[in-house]
Short mmCIF file of C-alpha atoms in Angstrom, two decimals:
data_model
loop_
_atom_site.label_atom_id
_atom_site.label_comp_id
_atom_site.label_asym_id
_atom_site.label_seq_id
_atom_site.Cartn_x
_atom_site.Cartn_y
_atom_site.Cartn_z
CA MET W 207 27.87 26.50 26.57
CA TYR W 208 24.81 28.96 26.47
CA THR W 209 24.36 31.88 28.96
CA ASP W 210 21.83 31.88 31.70
CA GLU W 211 20.08 34.64 29.69
CA GLN W 212 19.84 32.47 26.82
CA LYS W 213 18.54 29.59 28.96
CA LYS W 214 16.01 32.08 30.27
CA ARG W 215 14.99 33.66 26.87
CA ALA W 216 14.43 29.81 25.34
CA SER W 217 12.36 28.22 28.23
CA VAL W 218 10.17 31.62 27.96
CA TRP W 219 9.57 31.07 24.27
CA PHE W 220 8.76 27.52 24.68
CA SER W 221 6.16 28.37 27.42
CA SER W 222 4.44 31.02 25.09
CA LEU W 223 4.66 28.70 21.98
CA GLN W 224 2.82 26.63 24.39
CA ASP W 225 0.16 29.19 24.87
CA THR W 226 -0.25 29.86 21.37
CA LEU W 227 -0.50 26.51 20.00
CA ILE W 228 -3.27 25.88 22.91
CA GLN W 229 -5.05 28.98 21.89
CA LEU W 230 -4.91 27.77 18.07
CA LEU W 231 -6.11 24.25 18.87
CA GLU W 232 -8.88 25.44 20.89
CA SER W 233 -10.23 27.79 18.39
CA PHE W 234 -11.32 24.99 16.18
CA GLU W 235 -13.25 23.47 19.28
CA GLU W 236 -16.78 24.38 20.19
CA SER W 237 -16.41 24.07 24.01
CA ALA W 238 -13.42 21.84 25.08
CA LEU W 239 -10.71 23.50 26.66
CA PHE W 240 -7.22 22.15 27.42
CA ALA W 241 -6.52 21.15 31.08
CA ARG W 242 -3.10 21.88 32.39
CA LYS W 243 -1.01 20.20 35.23
CA THR W 244 2.01 21.07 36.11
CA TRP W 245 4.85 18.91 37.75
CA THR W 246 8.30 18.87 39.33
CA ARG W 247 11.10 16.79 38.73
CA GLU W 248 13.02 15.31 41.81
CA GLY W 249 16.38 16.32 40.06
CA GLY W 250 15.30 19.81 39.27
CA GLY W 251 13.11 21.60 37.16
CA GLY W 252 9.79 20.35 35.97
CA GLY W 253 7.01 21.49 33.37
CA THR W 254 3.42 21.85 32.27
CA MET W 255 1.33 19.25 30.57
CA ALA W 256 -1.67 20.46 28.61
CA LEU W 257 -4.38 18.02 27.56
CA LEU W 258 -7.22 18.38 25.14
CA LYS W 259 -9.87 15.85 24.70
CA GLY W 260 -12.17 17.66 22.29
CA ASP W 261 -14.70 16.82 19.60
CA VAL W 262 -12.31 18.25 16.58
CA PHE W 263 -9.28 16.82 18.46
CA GLU W 264 -9.72 13.59 20.01
CA LYS W 265 -6.74 14.01 22.00
CA ALA W 266 -3.89 16.61 21.83
CA GLY W 267 -0.99 17.11 24.23
CA VAL W 268 1.07 20.29 24.46
CA ASN W 269 3.80 19.90 27.08
CA VAL W 270 6.55 21.89 28.11
CA SER W 271 9.46 21.26 30.52
CA THR W 272 12.73 22.72 31.86
CA VAL W 273 14.87 20.51 33.72
CA PHE W 274 18.34 20.65 34.88
CA GLY W 275 20.65 18.77 37.13
CA GLU W 276 23.04 15.93 36.49
CA PHE W 277 22.93 13.06 34.15
CA SER W 278 23.43 9.48 35.71
CA LYS W 279 26.24 7.59 34.57
CA GLU W 280 24.68 5.52 32.18
CA PHE W 281 23.86 8.58 30.12
CA GLN W 282 27.14 10.63 30.65
CA CYS W 283 28.77 8.64 28.04
CA SER W 284 26.40 9.18 25.16
CA ILE W 285 25.75 12.54 25.52
CA PRO W 286 27.85 15.30 23.98
CA GLY W 287 29.75 17.31 26.45
CA ALA W 288 28.82 15.36 29.39
CA GLN W 289 31.79 13.28 29.87
CA GLU W 290 33.66 15.73 31.75
CA ASN W 291 30.82 17.48 33.53
CA PRO W 292 27.52 15.76 33.68
CA THR W 293 25.45 18.93 34.77
CA PHE W 294 22.94 19.37 32.16
CA TRP W 295 19.89 21.82 31.48
CA ALA W 296 17.26 21.09 28.61
CA SER W 297 14.19 22.92 27.74
CA GLY W 298 11.54 22.19 25.17
CA ILE W 299 7.83 21.49 23.96
CA SER W 300 6.24 18.67 22.53
CA VAL W 301 3.20 18.49 20.73
CA VAL W 302 1.03 15.53 19.58
CA VAL W 303 -2.43 15.66 18.00
CA HIS W 304 -4.81 12.94 17.34
CA PRO W 305 -7.75 14.39 15.52
CA ARG W 306 -11.18 12.86 15.49
CA SER W 307 -11.79 12.95 11.87
CA PRO W 308 -9.73 10.39 9.72
CA HIS W 309 -9.18 13.22 7.12
CA ILE W 310 -7.23 15.19 9.43
CA PRO W 311 -3.36 13.85 9.88
CA ILE W 312 -2.03 13.27 13.04
CA ILE W 313 1.00 15.50 13.79
CA HIS W 314 3.85 15.63 16.06
CA MET W 315 6.61 18.40 17.19
CA ASN W 316 9.12 18.50 19.48
CA THR W 317 11.69 21.20 19.73
CA ARG W 318 14.19 21.65 22.56
CA MET W 319 17.51 23.41 23.46
CA ILE W 320 20.31 21.38 25.59
CA VAL W 321 23.16 22.72 27.44
CA THR W 322 25.88 20.26 28.94
CA GLN W 323 29.49 21.60 28.49
CA LYS W 324 28.24 22.23 24.68
CA GLY W 325 25.01 23.48 24.01
CA TRP W 326 22.53 22.87 21.07
CA PHE W 327 19.13 22.87 19.60
CA GLY W 328 17.38 19.65 18.19
CA GLY W 329 13.82 18.87 17.32
CA GLY W 330 11.34 17.77 14.54
CA ILE W 331 7.84 17.83 13.31
CA ASP W 332 6.53 15.21 11.15
CA LEU W 333 3.00 14.27 9.83
CA THR W 334 1.18 10.86 9.92
CA PRO W 335 -1.91 11.20 7.45
CA CYS W 336 -4.69 8.19 7.96
CA LEU W 337 -5.90 8.87 4.47
CA PRO W 338 -3.25 9.69 2.12
CA ASN W 339 -3.58 13.12 0.58
CA LYS W 340 -0.89 14.23 -1.91
CA VAL W 341 -1.77 17.77 -1.69
CA ASP W 342 -1.39 18.16 2.24
CA THR W 343 1.76 16.24 1.81
CA LYS W 344 3.33 18.65 -0.78
CA GLU W 345 2.21 21.71 1.05
CA PHE W 346 3.28 20.50 4.51
CA HIS W 347 7.03 19.89 2.95
CA GLN W 348 6.93 23.01 1.11
CA ALA W 349 6.27 24.82 4.40
CA LEU W 350 9.20 23.32 5.82
CA LYS W 351 11.50 23.79 3.15
CA THR W 352 10.75 27.22 2.98
CA THR W 353 11.36 27.78 6.97
CA CYS W 354 14.74 25.67 6.21
CA ASP W 355 15.83 27.68 3.42
CA GLU W 356 15.42 30.98 5.34
CA PHE W 357 18.27 29.71 7.57
CA ASN W 358 20.20 27.42 5.48
CA THR W 359 19.44 25.70 2.40
CA THR W 360 21.38 22.44 3.24
CA TYR W 361 18.68 22.08 6.35
CA TYR W 362 15.64 20.97 4.77
CA PRO W 363 17.20 18.15 2.49
CA THR W 364 19.27 16.71 5.49
CA PHE W 365 16.69 16.86 8.04
CA LYS W 366 14.11 15.59 5.65
CA ALA W 367 16.35 12.43 5.21
CA GLU W 368 16.84 12.23 8.77
CA ALA W 369 12.98 12.01 9.26
CA ASP W 370 12.75 9.56 6.40
CA THR W 371 15.55 7.59 8.62
CA TYR W 372 13.91 7.91 11.90
CA PHE W 373 10.32 7.77 11.58
CA TYR W 374 10.13 4.17 10.14
CA LEU W 375 9.03 0.92 11.19
CA PRO W 376 11.43 -1.85 10.01
CA HIS W 377 9.38 -4.88 10.92
CA ARG W 378 6.82 -3.47 8.63
CA ASN W 379 8.86 -2.11 5.93
CA GLU W 380 6.62 1.30 6.17
CA PRO W 381 7.22 4.68 7.09
CA ARG W 382 5.16 5.86 10.11
CA GLY W 383 3.79 8.80 7.86
CA VAL W 384 5.00 11.24 5.26
CA GLY W 385 7.98 12.36 6.90
CA GLY W 386 8.86 15.87 7.91
CA ILE W 387 12.29 17.25 9.69
CA PHE W 388 14.31 15.68 12.34
CA TYR W 389 17.60 17.36 13.57
CA ASP W 390 19.53 16.04 16.66
CA ASN W 391 22.34 18.92 16.70
CA VAL W 392 21.70 22.21 15.47
CA ASN W 393 24.88 24.41 16.68
CA SER W 394 26.01 26.92 14.10
CA GLU W 395 27.91 28.87 17.03
CA ASP W 396 25.72 31.67 16.29
CA TRP W 397 22.84 31.15 19.35
CA GLU W 398 20.71 33.95 18.17
CA THR W 399 20.30 32.04 14.49
CA ASP W 400 19.99 28.70 16.03
CA PHE W 401 17.06 30.14 18.40
CA ALA W 402 15.49 31.85 15.70
CA PHE W 403 15.58 28.70 13.75
CA THR W 404 13.65 26.66 16.23
CA GLN W 405 11.45 29.79 16.77
CA ALA W 406 10.58 29.54 13.10
CA VAL W 407 9.72 25.66 13.01
CA GLY W 408 7.47 26.41 16.06
CA THR W 409 5.74 28.90 14.07
CA THR W 410 5.46 27.01 11.21
CA PHE W 411 4.09 24.12 12.81
CA GLY W 412 0.89 26.23 13.94
CA LYS W 413 0.60 27.59 10.56
CA ILE W 414 0.60 24.42 8.52
CA TYR W 415 -1.65 22.57 10.74
CA ALA W 416 -4.19 25.34 11.11
CA GLU W 417 -4.34 25.26 7.14
CA LEU W 418 -4.62 21.40 7.11
CA VAL W 419 -7.32 21.26 9.76
CA LYS W 420 -9.21 24.06 8.08
CA ARG W 421 -9.07 21.93 4.77
CA HIS W 422 -10.70 18.86 6.28
CA LEU W 423 -12.88 20.06 9.11
CA HIS W 424 -16.11 19.36 7.18
CA THR W 425 -15.17 16.34 5.20
CA PRO W 426 -17.74 13.55 5.94
CA TRP W 427 -16.28 10.09 7.08
CA GLY W 428 -18.14 6.91 8.17
CA ASP W 429 -16.90 3.81 9.97
CA ALA W 430 -14.39 2.68 7.14
CA GLU W 431 -12.41 5.74 7.58
CA ARG W 432 -12.44 5.21 11.23
CA GLU W 433 -11.46 1.92 11.25
CA ILE W 434 -8.33 2.83 8.71
CA GLN W 435 -7.95 5.49 11.34
CA LEU W 436 -7.73 3.27 14.49
CA ARG W 437 -5.26 0.94 12.44
CA LYS W 438 -2.82 3.63 11.47
CA ARG W 439 -3.12 4.44 15.04
CA GLY W 440 -1.56 1.22 15.93
CA ARG W 441 1.31 2.01 13.76
CA TYR W 442 1.93 5.22 15.71
CA VAL W 443 1.78 3.03 19.04
CA GLU W 444 4.31 0.58 17.59
CA PHE W 445 6.60 3.40 16.36
CA ASN W 446 6.60 5.26 19.92
CA LEU W 447 6.48 2.01 22.31
CA ILE W 448 9.12 -0.19 20.10
CA TYR W 449 11.62 2.47 18.69
CA ASP W 450 11.13 6.18 19.95
CA ARG W 451 14.27 7.49 21.40
CA GLY W 452 12.69 10.00 23.53
CA THR W 453 10.11 7.43 24.81
CA HIS W 454 12.95 4.98 25.86
CA PHE W 455 14.87 7.77 27.51
CA GLY W 456 11.92 8.82 29.60
CA LEU W 457 10.92 5.12 30.55
CA LYS W 458 14.70 4.41 31.37
CA THR W 459 15.06 7.82 33.47
CA ASN W 460 12.13 7.35 35.59
CA GLY W 461 10.43 10.39 33.58
CA ASN W 462 6.63 11.60 34.21
CA ILE W 463 4.80 8.68 32.55
CA GLU W 464 1.81 10.78 31.93
CA ALA W 465 3.91 13.43 29.98
CA ILE W 466 5.69 10.62 28.28
CA PHE W 467 2.72 8.67 27.26
CA MET W 468 0.87 11.69 26.13
CA SER W 469 1.87 11.15 22.51
CA LEU W 470 -0.21 7.52 22.57
CA PRO W 471 -3.58 7.83 20.73
CA PRO W 472 -6.74 7.68 22.75
CA LEU W 473 -8.30 4.61 21.05
CA VAL W 474 -6.45 2.16 18.85
CA ALA W 475 -7.16 -1.03 16.74
CA TRP W 476 -4.92 -3.97 15.42
CA GLU W 477 -5.15 -6.76 13.12
CA MET Y 132 20.49 -33.39 22.07
CA TYR Y 133 17.44 -34.37 21.47
CA THR Y 134 16.30 -37.26 18.90
CA ASP Y 135 14.38 -36.76 15.55
CA GLU Y 136 11.55 -39.04 17.27
CA GLN Y 137 11.45 -36.89 19.91
CA LYS Y 138 11.17 -33.73 17.88
CA LYS Y 139 8.74 -35.41 15.74
CA ARG Y 140 6.64 -36.45 18.82
CA ALA Y 141 6.63 -32.64 20.29
CA SER Y 142 5.69 -30.80 17.13
CA VAL Y 143 2.90 -33.21 16.65
CA TRP Y 144 1.50 -32.71 19.97
CA PHE Y 145 1.88 -28.92 19.75
CA SER Y 146 -0.16 -29.18 16.70
CA SER Y 147 -3.03 -31.34 18.37
CA LEU Y 148 -2.64 -28.98 21.15
CA GLN Y 149 -3.80 -26.26 18.66
CA ASP Y 150 -6.63 -28.19 17.60
CA THR Y 151 -8.11 -28.86 20.77
CA LEU Y 152 -7.61 -25.46 22.24
CA ILE Y 153 -9.38 -24.41 18.66
CA GLN Y 154 -12.22 -26.51 19.12
CA LEU Y 155 -12.39 -25.82 22.89
CA LEU Y 156 -12.71 -21.77 22.13
CA GLU Y 157 -15.10 -22.24 19.25
CA SER Y 158 -17.34 -24.45 21.69
CA PHE Y 159 -18.15 -20.85 23.18
CA GLU Y 160 -19.12 -19.09 20.24
CA GLU Y 161 -22.79 -19.14 18.30
CA SER Y 162 -21.02 -19.26 14.88
CA ALA Y 163 -17.54 -17.94 14.80
CA LEU Y 164 -14.67 -19.85 13.61
CA PHE Y 165 -11.05 -19.72 13.69
CA ALA Y 166 -9.40 -19.03 10.19
CA ARG Y 167 -6.32 -20.90 9.69
CA LYS Y 168 -3.34 -19.56 7.75
CA THR Y 169 0.04 -21.56 7.01
CA TRP Y 170 3.19 -19.76 6.58
CA THR Y 171 6.91 -21.13 5.77
CA ARG Y 172 9.91 -19.60 6.88
CA GLU Y 173 12.84 -18.99 4.43
CA GLY Y 174 15.45 -20.20 6.35
CA GLY Y 175 13.50 -23.65 7.19
CA GLY Y 176 10.12 -24.68 8.63
CA GLY Y 177 7.01 -22.77 9.06
CA GLY Y 178 3.85 -22.71 10.94
CA THR Y 179 0.17 -22.31 11.23
CA MET Y 180 -1.81 -19.35 12.62
CA ALA Y 181 -5.38 -19.67 13.46
CA LEU Y 182 -7.48 -16.47 14.20
CA LEU Y 183 -11.06 -16.14 15.65
CA LYS Y 184 -12.80 -13.11 15.92
CA GLY Y 185 -16.03 -14.01 17.49
CA ASP Y 186 -18.91 -13.19 19.95
CA VAL Y 187 -17.22 -14.42 23.23
CA PHE Y 188 -13.65 -13.81 21.90
CA GLU Y 189 -13.24 -10.58 20.50
CA LYS Y 190 -9.53 -11.72 19.35
CA ALA Y 191 -8.11 -14.95 19.94
CA GLY Y 192 -4.99 -16.27 18.54
CA VAL Y 193 -3.66 -19.99 18.30
CA ASN Y 194 -0.42 -20.38 16.66
CA VAL Y 195 2.18 -23.15 16.07
CA SER Y 196 5.34 -23.46 14.40
CA THR Y 197 8.18 -25.60 13.88
CA VAL Y 198 11.20 -23.81 12.60
CA PHE Y 199 14.84 -24.83 11.77
CA GLY Y 200 18.31 -23.57 10.84
CA GLU Y 201 20.78 -21.85 11.93
CA PHE Y 202 21.02 -18.71 14.18
CA SER Y 203 22.49 -15.39 13.17
CA LYS Y 204 25.96 -14.55 14.40
CA GLU Y 205 24.28 -12.05 16.88
CA PHE Y 206 21.84 -14.48 18.54
CA GLN Y 207 24.81 -17.46 18.74
CA CYS Y 208 26.26 -15.94 21.61
CA SER Y 209 23.00 -15.43 23.80
CA ILE Y 210 21.72 -19.00 23.29
CA PRO Y 211 22.91 -21.98 25.03
CA GLY Y 212 24.55 -24.56 22.96
CA ALA Y 213 24.70 -22.51 20.18
CA GLN Y 214 28.26 -21.34 20.17
CA GLU Y 215 30.03 -24.10 19.07
CA ASN Y 216 27.02 -24.98 16.30
CA PRO Y 217 24.55 -22.41 15.37
CA THR Y 218 22.02 -25.29 13.91
CA PHE Y 219 18.73 -25.18 15.58
CA TRP Y 220 15.30 -26.62 15.88
CA ALA Y 221 12.14 -25.19 17.94
CA SER Y 222 8.64 -25.97 18.25
CA GLY Y 223 5.86 -24.40 20.02
CA ILE Y 224 2.70 -23.07 20.61
CA SER Y 225 1.38 -19.68 21.52
CA VAL Y 226 -2.15 -18.50 22.38
CA VAL Y 227 -3.46 -15.22 23.21
CA VAL Y 228 -7.23 -14.67 24.34
CA HIS Y 229 -8.52 -11.17 24.30
CA PRO Y 230 -12.69 -11.77 25.13
CA ARG Y 231 -15.23 -9.32 24.54
CA SER Y 232 -16.35 -9.28 28.16
CA PRO Y 233 -14.38 -7.33 30.61
CA HIS Y 234 -15.11 -10.12 33.08
CA ILE Y 235 -13.56 -12.62 31.57
CA PRO Y 236 -9.74 -12.26 31.71
CA ILE Y 237 -7.18 -12.01 29.11
CA ILE Y 238 -5.15 -15.35 29.21
CA HIS Y 239 -1.67 -16.09 27.13
CA MET Y 240 0.09 -19.42 27.16
CA ASN Y 241 3.39 -19.98 25.13
CA THR Y 242 5.08 -23.30 25.44
CA ARG Y 243 8.17 -24.67 23.05
CA MET Y 244 10.72 -27.16 22.87
CA ILE Y 245 14.10 -26.11 21.84
CA VAL Y 246 17.04 -28.12 20.33
CA THR Y 247 20.51 -26.74 19.75
CA GLN Y 248 23.31 -28.78 21.11
CA LYS Y 249 21.43 -28.92 24.17
CA GLY Y 250 17.77 -29.13 24.35
CA TRP Y 251 15.11 -28.03 26.79
CA PHE Y 252 11.30 -26.76 27.32
CA GLY Y 253 10.00 -23.27 28.06
CA GLY Y 254 6.97 -21.78 28.34
CA GLY Y 255 4.44 -20.39 30.72
CA ILE Y 256 0.81 -18.97 31.45
CA ASP Y 257 -0.26 -16.01 32.70
CA LEU Y 258 -3.60 -14.33 33.49
CA THR Y 259 -4.56 -10.77 32.95
CA PRO Y 260 -7.99 -9.91 34.48
CA CYS Y 261 -9.40 -6.57 33.65
CA LEU Y 262 -11.64 -6.35 36.67
CA PRO Y 263 -10.05 -7.85 39.58
CA ASN Y 264 -11.39 -11.21 40.94
CA LYS Y 265 -10.01 -12.92 43.89
CA VAL Y 266 -11.69 -16.28 43.41
CA ASP Y 267 -10.53 -16.54 39.88
CA THR Y 268 -6.81 -15.71 40.73
CA LYS Y 269 -6.65 -18.41 43.38
CA GLU Y 270 -8.40 -21.01 41.37
CA PHE Y 271 -6.01 -20.15 38.44
CA HIS Y 272 -3.07 -20.22 40.56
CA GLN Y 273 -4.20 -23.42 42.33
CA ALA Y 274 -4.61 -25.14 39.14
CA LEU Y 275 -0.98 -24.50 37.97
CA LYS Y 276 0.23 -25.48 41.65
CA THR Y 277 -1.39 -28.72 41.20
CA THR Y 278 -0.11 -29.47 37.66
CA CYS Y 279 3.24 -28.35 38.55
CA ASP Y 280 3.53 -30.44 42.12
CA GLU Y 281 2.90 -33.54 39.99
CA PHE Y 282 6.05 -33.12 38.44
CA ASN Y 283 8.35 -31.49 40.90
CA THR Y 284 7.32 -29.29 43.88
CA THR Y 285 9.82 -26.62 43.02
CA TYR Y 286 8.37 -25.76 39.47
CA TYR Y 287 5.64 -23.85 41.32
CA PRO Y 288 7.06 -21.33 43.69
CA THR Y 289 9.90 -21.04 41.13
CA PHE Y 290 7.88 -20.26 37.80
CA LYS Y 291 5.15 -18.38 39.85
CA ALA Y 292 8.19 -15.89 41.10
CA GLU Y 293 9.69 -16.00 37.61
CA ALA Y 294 6.39 -14.87 35.92
CA ASP Y 295 5.85 -12.15 38.51
CA THR Y 296 9.48 -10.85 37.68
CA TYR Y 297 8.74 -11.24 33.87
CA PHE Y 298 5.34 -10.18 33.71
CA TYR Y 299 5.71 -6.41 35.01
CA LEU Y 300 5.91 -2.88 33.60
CA PRO Y 301 8.59 -1.08 35.64
CA HIS Y 302 7.46 2.23 34.26
CA ARG Y 303 4.20 1.77 35.96
CA ASN Y 304 5.48 0.02 38.86
CA GLU Y 305 2.71 -2.33 38.53
CA PRO Y 306 2.19 -6.01 37.18
CA ARG Y 307 0.99 -7.05 33.87
CA GLY Y 308 -2.15 -9.05 35.53
CA VAL Y 309 -2.09 -11.53 38.28
CA GLY Y 310 0.85 -13.60 37.31
CA GLY Y 311 1.13 -17.51 36.63
CA ILE Y 312 4.36 -19.30 35.68
CA PHE Y 313 7.22 -18.94 33.51
CA TYR Y 314 9.97 -20.98 32.92
CA ASP Y 315 12.82 -20.61 30.43
CA ASN Y 316 14.62 -24.08 30.61
CA VAL Y 317 13.23 -27.08 32.03
CA ASN Y 318 15.85 -29.80 31.28
CA SER Y 319 15.66 -32.56 33.87
CA GLU Y 320 17.53 -34.88 31.36
CA ASP Y 321 14.33 -36.89 31.40
CA TRP Y 322 12.90 -35.96 27.92
CA GLU Y 323 9.58 -38.05 28.73
CA THR Y 324 9.19 -36.38 31.84
CA ASP Y 325 9.50 -32.93 30.64
CA PHE Y 326 7.53 -33.15 27.83
CA ALA Y 327 4.96 -34.59 30.06
CA PHE Y 328 5.14 -31.71 31.96
CA THR Y 329 4.80 -29.34 28.95
CA GLN Y 330 1.53 -31.53 27.87
CA ALA Y 331 0.00 -30.97 31.10
CA VAL Y 332 0.76 -27.23 31.40
CA GLY Y 333 -1.18 -27.21 27.70
CA THR Y 334 -4.03 -29.06 28.93
CA THR Y 335 -4.42 -27.04 32.17
CA PHE Y 336 -4.34 -24.01 30.26
CA GLY Y 337 -7.68 -25.25 28.27
CA LYS Y 338 -9.37 -26.39 31.81
CA ILE Y 339 -8.82 -23.65 33.99
CA TYR Y 340 -9.60 -21.18 31.08
CA ALA Y 341 -12.88 -22.70 30.00
CA GLU Y 342 -13.86 -22.77 33.81
CA LEU Y 343 -13.07 -18.79 33.87
CA VAL Y 344 -15.18 -18.41 30.56
CA LYS Y 345 -18.15 -20.43 31.70
CA ARG Y 346 -17.94 -18.68 34.83
CA HIS Y 347 -18.41 -14.99 33.58
CA LEU Y 348 -19.97 -15.85 30.21
CA HIS Y 349 -23.49 -14.15 31.28
CA THR Y 350 -22.25 -11.48 33.91
CA PRO Y 351 -23.73 -8.23 32.21
CA TRP Y 352 -21.64 -5.41 31.63
CA GLY Y 353 -21.64 -1.91 30.19
CA ASP Y 354 -19.43 0.98 29.06
CA ALA Y 355 -17.60 1.75 32.25
CA GLU Y 356 -16.36 -1.78 32.52
CA ARG Y 357 -15.37 -1.62 28.77
CA GLU Y 358 -13.33 1.36 29.35
CA ILE Y 359 -11.58 -0.24 32.04
CA GLN Y 360 -10.92 -3.37 29.72
CA LEU Y 361 -9.59 -1.01 26.79
CA ARG Y 362 -7.04 0.52 29.08
CA LYS Y 363 -5.96 -2.35 30.63
CA ARG Y 364 -5.43 -3.73 27.04
CA GLY Y 365 -3.34 -0.76 26.79
CA ARG Y 366 -1.09 -2.04 29.56
CA TYR Y 367 -1.02 -5.26 27.70
CA VAL Y 368 0.49 -3.55 24.59
CA GLU Y 369 2.84 -1.22 26.54
CA PHE Y 370 4.34 -4.75 28.00
CA ASN Y 371 4.49 -6.52 24.59
CA LEU Y 372 6.11 -4.10 22.55
CA ILE Y 373 8.50 -2.09 25.26
CA TYR Y 374 9.42 -5.78 27.24
CA ASP Y 375 8.27 -8.99 25.78
CA ARG Y 376 11.26 -10.85 24.85
CA GLY Y 377 9.66 -12.83 22.40
CA THR Y 378 8.01 -10.02 20.48
CA HIS Y 379 11.42 -8.32 20.12
CA PHE Y 380 12.99 -11.61 19.20
CA GLY Y 381 10.80 -11.87 16.29
CA LEU Y 382 11.11 -8.38 15.27
CA LYS Y 383 14.99 -8.62 14.97
CA THR Y 384 14.89 -11.79 13.18
CA ASN Y 385 12.59 -11.00 10.59
CA GLY Y 386 9.66 -12.88 12.03
CA ASN Y 387 6.17 -13.38 10.83
CA ILE Y 388 4.68 -10.09 11.91
CA GLU Y 389 1.31 -11.16 11.57
CA ALA Y 390 1.92 -14.03 14.02
CA ILE Y 391 4.11 -11.94 16.28
CA PHE Y 392 1.62 -9.20 16.56
CA MET Y 393 -1.47 -11.90 16.92
CA SER Y 394 -1.12 -10.96 20.86
CA LEU Y 395 -2.24 -7.22 20.50
CA PRO Y 396 -5.50 -6.60 21.67
CA PRO Y 397 -8.17 -5.79 18.56
CA LEU Y 398 -9.19 -2.27 20.57
CA VAL Y 399 -7.13 -0.53 23.08
CA ALA Y 400 -7.53 2.94 24.78
CA TRP Y 401 -5.12 5.25 26.53
CA GLU Y 402 -5.61 7.84 29.26
#
């Protein structure tokens, strides 16, 4: 179990990453700014949602939350270390960006630290281009691999495989995007290193995404590309509403619906 | 268990209702027509999808299918009369209409006859206005009540209550629309009467919806109403992907994805 000092450092850092990413995304906008909204959770804790509706980013959400209390009976069984004692503490950040340009890929990141009778980090980053781009995909994965390799050379291949399995739409036999990394339980018994890894994932996210945005910011596009984008967003919605564990967890635990659905694209087409 | 003759009459009738509804919906269009597409199911049977992308109806789907074979092990337990013998036969029609005008309500109907070691009819109609209209709602329910009462005066109150329970989004604490009727198991042991009820539901659907379409066809609307409509459609997507049993059944049984997702609106907005 992690210490109060460790909890404090983690939640402060998630908040500072929120500020950093807000600044970074706003730097691409002419005038649009994030609107922040704080909320409190009945059982304990709360969070800050930040939503941007901009010209470059049609919709971007950067949410942090630190919540604590007791798991309900139905969750106790499925969560490590919660059987003996239902007390939990969790802090994390969740980011989803839906750019206006179909050339700029959709991106998603979520990292979190969870404390029950055990303690661990979880999270991931994945990329969903609407228009396939081999160079983007290669550089995105290379950036993740470089960051992972600094900590443990088994991380990238393992977490990449987990992302490929997780971000998949079985009913369409197709992946949601081009994958990334996904990890459920990083707990090396060296908290400092695990925390540093989560920090590195967050930093890498900002760096690689800024690079991809810059690259495609001025590429022209028209109705045909827009249509492809709106349909790809439909796949995104299908994944989030049918399969995403975080979404279902939130819906079943009476989570903040605005925060849960911040991942949904602003405009979507089917057929 | 129903006879082959009864199966034949039901499936022929569902097909004729498809033709009738296609004609009815096309009658409101200047020039747009339904495109039909037949498909076959690996385990037995198949169907005909019909899709309209029109000026009055932005997207309308009228699907019929008659399928048969054996339920997989995982479904045998949850389906009446399938434990002893996994053989099944099912025929039905499914209709979803997403009008372009926000004044014309979204409508949905599905009716089916199912045969295992038992036999029964199921189905329902429900209405989802984007802009609330008390007169529409009242007349819609009155039409359903009149039809139900001709068969059994317990039908309307029972099936209305089932629709209210079923077409509900718990995560938003709101109903999908203004309800209608929903019934899972009509089996009075008089097949002729049960079949006549399903036919009457189908006929009522066409009659009441034509009335509502006519009423609002020329009512002007602008961006504000369109925005409300696109968001209401978002709720429709949330319901279908998160809760709808038919959708989940289809996804889990490797159903025809085009037919399953025909219910999804063509353009949708969130937040």
